[in-house]
mmCIF file of C-alpha atoms in Angstrom:
data_model
loop_
_atom_site.group_PDB
_atom_site.id
_atom_site.type_symbol
_atom_site.label_atom_id
_atom_site.label_comp_id
_atom_site.label_asym_id
_atom_site.label_seq_id
_atom_site.Cartn_x
_atom_site.Cartn_y
_atom_site.Cartn_z
ATOM 1 C CA MET A 1 -11.289 8.854 41.056
ATOM 2 C CA ARG A 2 -11.324 5.982 43.533
ATOM 3 C CA PHE A 3 -9.410 3.791 41.097
ATOM 4 C CA SER A 4 -6.685 6.433 40.801
ATOM 5 C CA PHE A 5 -6.377 6.779 44.568
ATOM 6 C CA ALA A 6 -6.065 2.996 44.876
ATOM 7 C CA VAL A 7 -3.192 3.075 42.384
ATOM 8 C CA VAL A 8 -1.362 5.711 44.436
ATOM 9 C CA ALA A 9 -1.921 3.705 47.617
ATOM 10 C CA ALA A 10 -0.489 0.611 45.938
ATOM 11 C CA CYS A 11 2.557 2.581 44.825
ATOM 12 C CA LEU A 12 3.086 3.812 48.365
ATOM 13 C CA LEU A 13 3.059 0.259 49.697
ATOM 14 C CA ALA A 14 5.605 -0.714 47.069
ATOM 15 C CA LEU A 15 8.169 1.825 48.286
ATOM 16 C CA PRO A 16 11.111 0.558 50.345
ATOM 17 C CA ALA A 17 10.679 0.861 54.088
ATOM 18 C CA HIS A 18 12.725 3.341 56.125
ATOM 19 C CA SER A 19 12.519 3.162 59.891
ATOM 20 C CA GLU A 20 12.703 6.945 60.290
ATOM 21 C CA VAL A 21 9.793 7.568 57.888
ATOM 22 C CA LYS A 22 6.216 7.004 59.021
ATOM 23 C CA ARG A 23 3.856 5.971 56.251
ATOM 24 C CA ILE A 24 0.451 7.486 56.865
ATOM 25 C CA GLU A 25 -2.989 7.509 55.293
ATOM 26 C CA TRP A 26 -5.195 10.558 54.935
ATOM 27 C CA ALA A 27 -7.290 9.471 57.912
ATOM 28 C CA ASP A 28 -4.166 9.783 60.078
ATOM 29 C CA LEU A 29 -4.172 13.564 59.564
ATOM 30 C CA ILE A 30 -7.484 13.970 61.371
ATOM 31 C CA ASP A 31 -7.898 14.592 65.093
ATOM 32 C CA GLU A 32 -10.366 11.826 65.894
ATOM 33 C CA THR A 33 -11.341 13.395 69.227
ATOM 34 C CA ALA A 34 -13.006 16.275 67.353
ATOM 35 C CA GLN A 35 -15.109 14.018 65.139
ATOM 36 C CA ASN A 36 -17.539 12.756 67.752
ATOM 37 C CA TYR A 37 -20.205 15.326 68.502
ATOM 38 C CA GLU A 38 -23.978 15.477 68.674
ATOM 39 C CA ASP A 39 -25.568 16.720 65.463
ATOM 40 C CA PRO A 40 -29.369 16.780 65.792
ATOM 41 C CA PHE A 41 -29.772 17.777 62.142
ATOM 42 C CA VAL A 42 -28.565 14.419 60.816
ATOM 43 C CA GLU A 43 -31.785 12.773 62.020
ATOM 44 C CA LEU A 44 -34.004 15.088 59.962
ATOM 45 C CA THR A 45 -35.361 14.124 56.567
ATOM 46 C CA GLY A 46 -34.666 16.249 53.512
ATOM 47 C CA LYS A 47 -38.221 17.578 53.661
ATOM 48 C CA GLN A 48 -37.877 18.520 57.326
ATOM 49 C CA LEU A 49 -34.602 20.346 56.665
ATOM 50 C CA SER A 50 -36.300 22.259 53.859
ATOM 51 C CA GLU A 51 -39.221 23.191 56.123
ATOM 52 C CA LEU A 52 -36.808 24.341 58.812
ATOM 53 C CA ARG A 53 -34.939 26.559 56.347
ATOM 54 C CA ASN A 54 -38.253 28.000 55.167
ATOM 55 C CA LEU A 55 -39.211 28.773 58.751
ATOM 56 C CA VAL A 56 -35.952 30.658 59.353
ATOM 57 C CA ARG A 57 -36.501 32.717 56.174
ATOM 58 C CA GLN A 58 -40.140 33.412 57.017
ATOM 59 C CA ARG A 59 -39.312 34.624 60.522
ATOM 60 C CA ALA A 60 -36.537 36.844 59.134
ATOM 61 C CA GLN A 61 -38.994 38.367 56.635
ATOM 62 C CA LEU A 62 -41.530 39.049 59.375
ATOM 63 C CA GLU A 63 -38.898 40.640 61.631
ATOM 64 C CA LYS A 64 -37.538 42.788 58.815
ATOM 65 C CA GLY A 65 -40.928 44.216 57.955
ATOM 66 C CA GLY A 66 -41.230 46.617 55.052
ATOM 67 C CA ALA A 67 -44.144 44.709 53.520
ATOM 68 C CA THR A 68 -47.815 45.567 53.352
ATOM 69 C CA PRO A 69 -50.117 44.445 56.188
ATOM 70 C CA GLU A 70 -51.602 41.838 53.862
ATOM 71 C CA GLN A 71 -48.160 40.447 53.013
ATOM 72 C CA LEU A 72 -47.107 40.372 56.642
ATOM 73 C CA GLY A 73 -50.339 38.588 57.503
ATOM 74 C CA GLN A 74 -49.656 35.943 54.875
ATOM 75 C CA ILE A 75 -46.123 35.462 56.169
ATOM 76 C CA GLN A 76 -47.514 34.915 59.670
ATOM 77 C CA VAL A 77 -49.959 32.331 58.307
ATOM 78 C CA ASP A 78 -47.097 30.549 56.528
ATOM 79 C CA ILE A 79 -45.011 30.538 59.709
ATOM 80 C CA GLU A 80 -47.793 28.998 61.754
ATOM 81 C CA ALA A 81 -48.420 26.374 59.077
ATOM 82 C CA THR A 82 -44.726 25.420 58.936
ATOM 83 C CA GLU A 83 -44.475 25.286 62.739
ATOM 84 C CA ALA A 84 -47.555 23.063 62.902
ATOM 85 C CA THR A 85 -46.194 20.688 60.256
ATOM 86 C CA LEU A 86 -42.865 20.285 62.055
ATOM 87 C CA ALA A 87 -44.527 19.907 65.460
ATOM 88 C CA GLU A 88 -46.761 17.110 64.150
ATOM 89 C CA GLU A 89 -43.610 15.241 63.116
ATOM 90 C CA GLY A 90 -42.010 15.681 66.527
ATOM 91 C CA VAL A 91 -39.507 18.318 65.398
ATOM 92 C CA ASP A 92 -38.691 21.006 67.975
ATOM 93 C CA ALA A 93 -38.130 23.845 65.521
ATOM 94 C CA ASP A 94 -37.228 26.524 68.074
ATOM 95 C CA TRP A 95 -34.570 24.344 69.725
ATOM 96 C CA LEU A 96 -33.069 23.250 66.405
ATOM 97 C CA ILE A 97 -32.850 26.814 65.162
ATOM 98 C CA SER A 98 -31.065 27.809 68.373
ATOM 99 C CA GLN A 99 -28.562 24.972 67.806
ATOM 100 C CA ARG A 100 -27.592 25.712 64.214
ATOM 101 C CA TRP A 101 -24.598 27.924 65.076
ATOM 102 C CA VAL A 102 -23.428 25.479 67.738
ATOM 103 C CA VAL A 103 -23.504 22.607 65.259
ATOM 104 C CA MET A 104 -21.799 24.696 62.564
ATOM 105 C CA GLU A 105 -18.957 25.446 64.982
ATOM 106 C CA ARG A 106 -18.622 21.729 65.793
ATOM 107 C CA ARG A 107 -18.547 20.811 62.104
ATOM 108 C CA GLN A 108 -15.914 23.463 61.428
ATOM 109 C CA LYS A 109 -13.762 22.149 64.261
ATOM 110 C CA ALA A 110 -14.109 18.592 62.959
ATOM 111 C CA GLY A 111 -12.870 19.698 59.536
ATOM 112 C CA THR A 112 -9.911 21.729 60.824
ATOM 113 C CA ALA A 113 -8.717 19.737 63.848
ATOM 114 C CA ALA A 114 -5.311 18.220 63.049
ATOM 115 C CA ASN A 115 -3.666 15.179 64.586
ATOM 116 C CA VAL A 116 -0.994 16.517 66.963
ATOM 117 C CA ASP A 117 0.700 13.098 67.082
ATOM 118 C CA ILE A 118 2.172 13.615 63.600
ATOM 119 C CA ASP A 119 3.247 17.224 64.105
ATOM 120 C CA GLY A 120 6.978 17.399 63.313
ATOM 121 C CA VAL A 121 7.161 13.770 62.156
ATOM 122 C CA THR A 122 8.820 12.683 58.894
ATOM 123 C CA ILE A 123 6.090 10.956 56.907
ATOM 124 C CA SER A 124 5.241 9.541 53.490
ATOM 125 C CA LEU A 125 1.829 10.352 52.026
ATOM 126 C CA GLY A 126 0.297 9.521 48.651
ATOM 127 C CA GLY A 127 -2.203 11.681 46.802
ATOM 128 C CA PHE A 128 -2.677 14.087 43.904
ATOM 129 C CA VAL A 129 -0.668 17.251 43.457
ATOM 130 C CA ILE A 130 -1.961 20.727 42.596
ATOM 131 C CA PRO A 131 0.765 23.187 41.480
ATOM 132 C CA ALA A 132 0.773 26.503 43.332
ATOM 133 C CA PRO A 133 2.496 29.885 42.924
ATOM 134 C CA ARG A 134 5.848 30.368 44.626
ATOM 135 C CA ASP A 135 5.861 31.456 48.245
ATOM 136 C CA GLU A 136 6.862 34.953 49.302
ATOM 137 C CA ASP A 137 10.404 33.675 49.956
ATOM 138 C CA GLY A 138 10.654 32.238 46.438
ATOM 139 C CA SER A 139 10.081 28.584 47.400
ATOM 140 C CA GLN A 140 8.296 26.367 44.882
ATOM 141 C CA MET A 141 4.907 25.387 46.376
ATOM 142 C CA ALA A 142 2.147 22.884 45.689
ATOM 143 C CA TYR A 143 -0.705 21.115 47.441
ATOM 144 C CA ILE A 144 -1.522 17.449 47.824
ATOM 145 C CA VAL A 145 -5.131 16.253 48.153
ATOM 146 C CA PRO A 146 -6.620 12.770 48.630
ATOM 147 C CA GLU A 147 -8.805 12.654 45.506
ATOM 148 C CA ARG A 148 -8.316 13.642 41.880
ATOM 149 C CA GLY A 149 -10.444 16.661 40.894
ATOM 150 C CA MET A 150 -10.661 18.277 44.325
ATOM 151 C CA CYS A 151 -10.561 22.107 44.273
ATOM 152 C CA SER A 152 -11.704 22.248 40.635
ATOM 153 C CA HIS A 153 -14.400 19.810 39.516
ATOM 154 C CA VAL A 154 -15.471 19.208 43.124
ATOM 155 C CA PRO A 155 -15.091 21.416 46.228
ATOM 156 C CA PRO A 156 -11.845 21.492 48.220
ATOM 157 C CA PRO A 157 -11.446 18.955 51.015
ATOM 158 C CA PRO A 158 -11.612 20.136 54.641
ATOM 159 C CA PRO A 159 -8.388 21.769 55.879
ATOM 160 C CA ASN A 160 -7.232 18.665 57.740
ATOM 161 C CA GLN A 161 -7.357 16.802 54.418
ATOM 162 C CA MET A 162 -5.132 19.240 52.523
ATOM 163 C CA VAL A 163 -1.356 19.585 52.831
ATOM 164 C CA ARG A 164 0.676 22.517 51.518
ATOM 165 C CA LEU A 165 3.965 21.328 50.038
ATOM 166 C CA ARG A 166 7.218 23.267 50.117
ATOM 167 C CA LEU A 167 9.229 21.746 47.265
ATOM 168 C CA SER A 168 12.905 21.808 46.420
ATOM 169 C CA ASP A 169 13.997 23.248 43.069
ATOM 170 C CA SER A 170 14.868 19.723 41.870
ATOM 171 C CA TRP A 171 11.247 18.798 41.138
ATOM 172 C CA ALA A 172 8.041 20.533 40.087
ATOM 173 C CA PRO A 173 4.655 19.026 39.135
ATOM 174 C CA SER A 174 4.336 18.238 35.431
ATOM 175 C CA THR A 175 0.548 18.536 35.484
ATOM 176 C CA VAL A 176 -2.344 19.123 37.843
ATOM 177 C CA TYR A 177 -3.484 16.008 39.745
ATOM 178 C CA GLU A 178 -0.309 14.092 38.981
ATOM 179 C CA PRO A 179 -0.240 11.121 41.404
ATOM 180 C CA ILE A 180 2.705 11.334 43.785
ATOM 181 C CA VAL A 181 4.049 10.104 47.099
ATOM 182 C CA VAL A 182 5.842 12.776 49.106
ATOM 183 C CA THR A 183 8.247 12.268 51.974
ATOM 184 C CA GLY A 184 9.281 14.934 54.448
ATOM 185 C CA GLN A 185 8.584 16.583 57.768
ATOM 186 C CA ILE A 186 4.956 17.561 58.289
ATOM 187 C CA ARG A 187 3.892 20.368 60.582
ATOM 188 C CA ILE A 188 0.557 21.693 61.772
ATOM 189 C CA ASP A 189 0.674 25.073 60.060
ATOM 190 C CA PRO A 190 -2.748 26.443 59.020
ATOM 191 C CA THR A 191 -2.648 28.563 55.860
ATOM 192 C CA GLN A 192 -5.210 30.187 53.569
ATOM 193 C CA LYS A 193 -4.174 31.087 50.035
ATOM 194 C CA GLU A 194 -6.412 32.013 47.123
ATOM 195 C CA MET A 195 -5.175 30.745 43.772
ATOM 196 C CA LEU A 196 -6.388 29.776 40.327
ATOM 197 C CA VAL A 197 -6.875 26.057 39.801
ATOM 198 C CA VAL A 198 -8.917 24.756 36.849
ATOM 199 C CA ASP A 199 -12.350 26.337 37.096
ATOM 200 C CA GLY A 200 -11.282 29.639 38.642
ATOM 201 C CA PRO A 201 -10.081 31.092 41.973
ATOM 202 C CA VAL A 202 -10.203 28.720 44.937
ATOM 203 C CA LEU A 203 -9.401 29.321 48.613
ATOM 204 C CA MET A 204 -6.803 26.698 49.504
ATOM 205 C CA ASN A 205 -7.292 26.177 53.228
ATOM 206 C CA ALA A 206 -4.666 23.718 54.487
ATOM 207 C CA ALA A 207 -4.020 22.614 58.064
ATOM 208 C CA PHE A 208 -0.528 21.269 57.325
ATOM 209 C CA THR A 209 2.726 22.227 55.617
ATOM 210 C CA LEU A 210 5.179 19.549 54.518
ATOM 211 C CA GLU A 211 8.852 20.225 53.778
ATOM 212 C CA VAL A 212 9.392 17.818 50.910
ATOM 213 C CA ASP A 213 12.612 15.782 50.923
ATOM 214 C CA ASP A 214 11.625 13.229 48.285
ATOM 215 C CA VAL A 215 8.939 12.809 45.633
ATOM 216 C CA GLN A 216 7.904 9.566 43.954
ATOM 217 C CA THR A 217 6.027 10.116 40.690
ATOM 218 C CA PHE A 218 4.041 7.621 38.651
ATOM 219 C CA GLY A 219 2.928 9.576 35.592
ATOM 220 C CA PRO A 220 -0.581 10.867 34.866
ATOM 221 C CA ILE A 221 -3.456 8.442 35.430
ATOM 222 C CA GLN A 222 -6.174 8.707 32.799
ATOM 223 C CA THR A 223 -9.855 8.457 33.559
ATOM 224 C CA SER A 224 -11.905 6.109 31.372
ATOM 225 C CA GLU A 225 -13.336 9.170 29.586
ATOM 226 C CA GLU A 226 -9.854 10.527 28.849
ATOM 227 C CA ALA A 227 -8.667 7.133 27.657
ATOM 228 C CA THR A 228 -11.639 6.870 25.267
ATOM 229 C CA THR A 229 -10.973 10.376 23.914
ATOM 230 C CA ASN A 230 -7.291 9.629 23.365
ATOM 231 C CA ARG A 231 -8.117 6.338 21.662
ATOM 232 C CA ALA A 232 -10.513 8.137 19.305
ATOM 233 C CA SER A 233 -7.791 10.683 18.493
ATOM 234 C CA VAL A 234 -5.348 7.905 17.608
ATOM 235 C CA LEU A 235 -7.897 6.269 15.309
ATOM 236 C CA THR A 236 -8.643 9.595 13.622
ATOM 237 C CA GLY A 237 -4.931 10.059 13.029
ATOM 238 C CA ARG A 238 -4.679 6.636 11.439
ATOM 239 C CA ILE A 239 -7.583 7.365 9.122
ATOM 240 C CA LYS A 240 -6.028 10.643 7.992
ATOM 241 C CA ALA A 241 -2.662 8.958 7.474
ATOM 242 C CA THR A 242 -4.072 6.141 5.317
ATOM 243 C CA GLY A 243 -6.629 8.288 3.495
ATOM 244 C CA GLY A 244 -9.478 5.961 4.421
ATOM 245 C CA ALA A 245 -11.018 3.744 7.058
ATOM 246 C CA THR A 246 -8.928 1.594 9.345
ATOM 247 C CA ARG A 247 -9.611 -1.021 11.958
ATOM 248 C CA ASP A 248 -8.238 -1.050 15.468
ATOM 249 C CA ASP A 249 -5.958 -4.050 15.843
#
């Protein structure tokens, strides 16, 4: 995946320069002012996070009720034991629990905040394309993401790392995750569209829309696994054609 992204970046650098086009990287899409916030959960160990989640569940069970007195008594014992364990490690459980929605809101803002400095600018951006259904007005649509496999084999990127592409009828993606460099005017235009990708329906949550004027394509980039599979297929074909074993020259 990283190798493929490096190839696209190299292709972008190889394109001729145009003064009216701003070449950007994916990091340029992010509003940096929204990235710096206090997150007290990052200092916790995995075990402490697990204990904190258990405490939240235990308290919810106790508040809900509906269990026998013996079960409720055991839940109370478990709560006190968890609280004592966290307190011994210097973890203020009550304060952290009160902060979880605050931190979640900050994380959400960090993932959606878009860089206003590029709003309305004509840019060039390299990445991997995901074909999409046509828009309501009939326009051919697609998405571009920074890494191959996003939205199918791995989760979608945050909204400020996904761009919805409005394409002309002169070009359409030949395959999913085809490496491309797109040029056009980018706008901050949050959209949410559910569509089928590879593994099923995915909510495509993009912070930007780009009106594509030009597309540079470089052909599909194979992973090492795909290359090995294709090589094995070629060898199998040779064996069948010759009626026996062959060697790879």
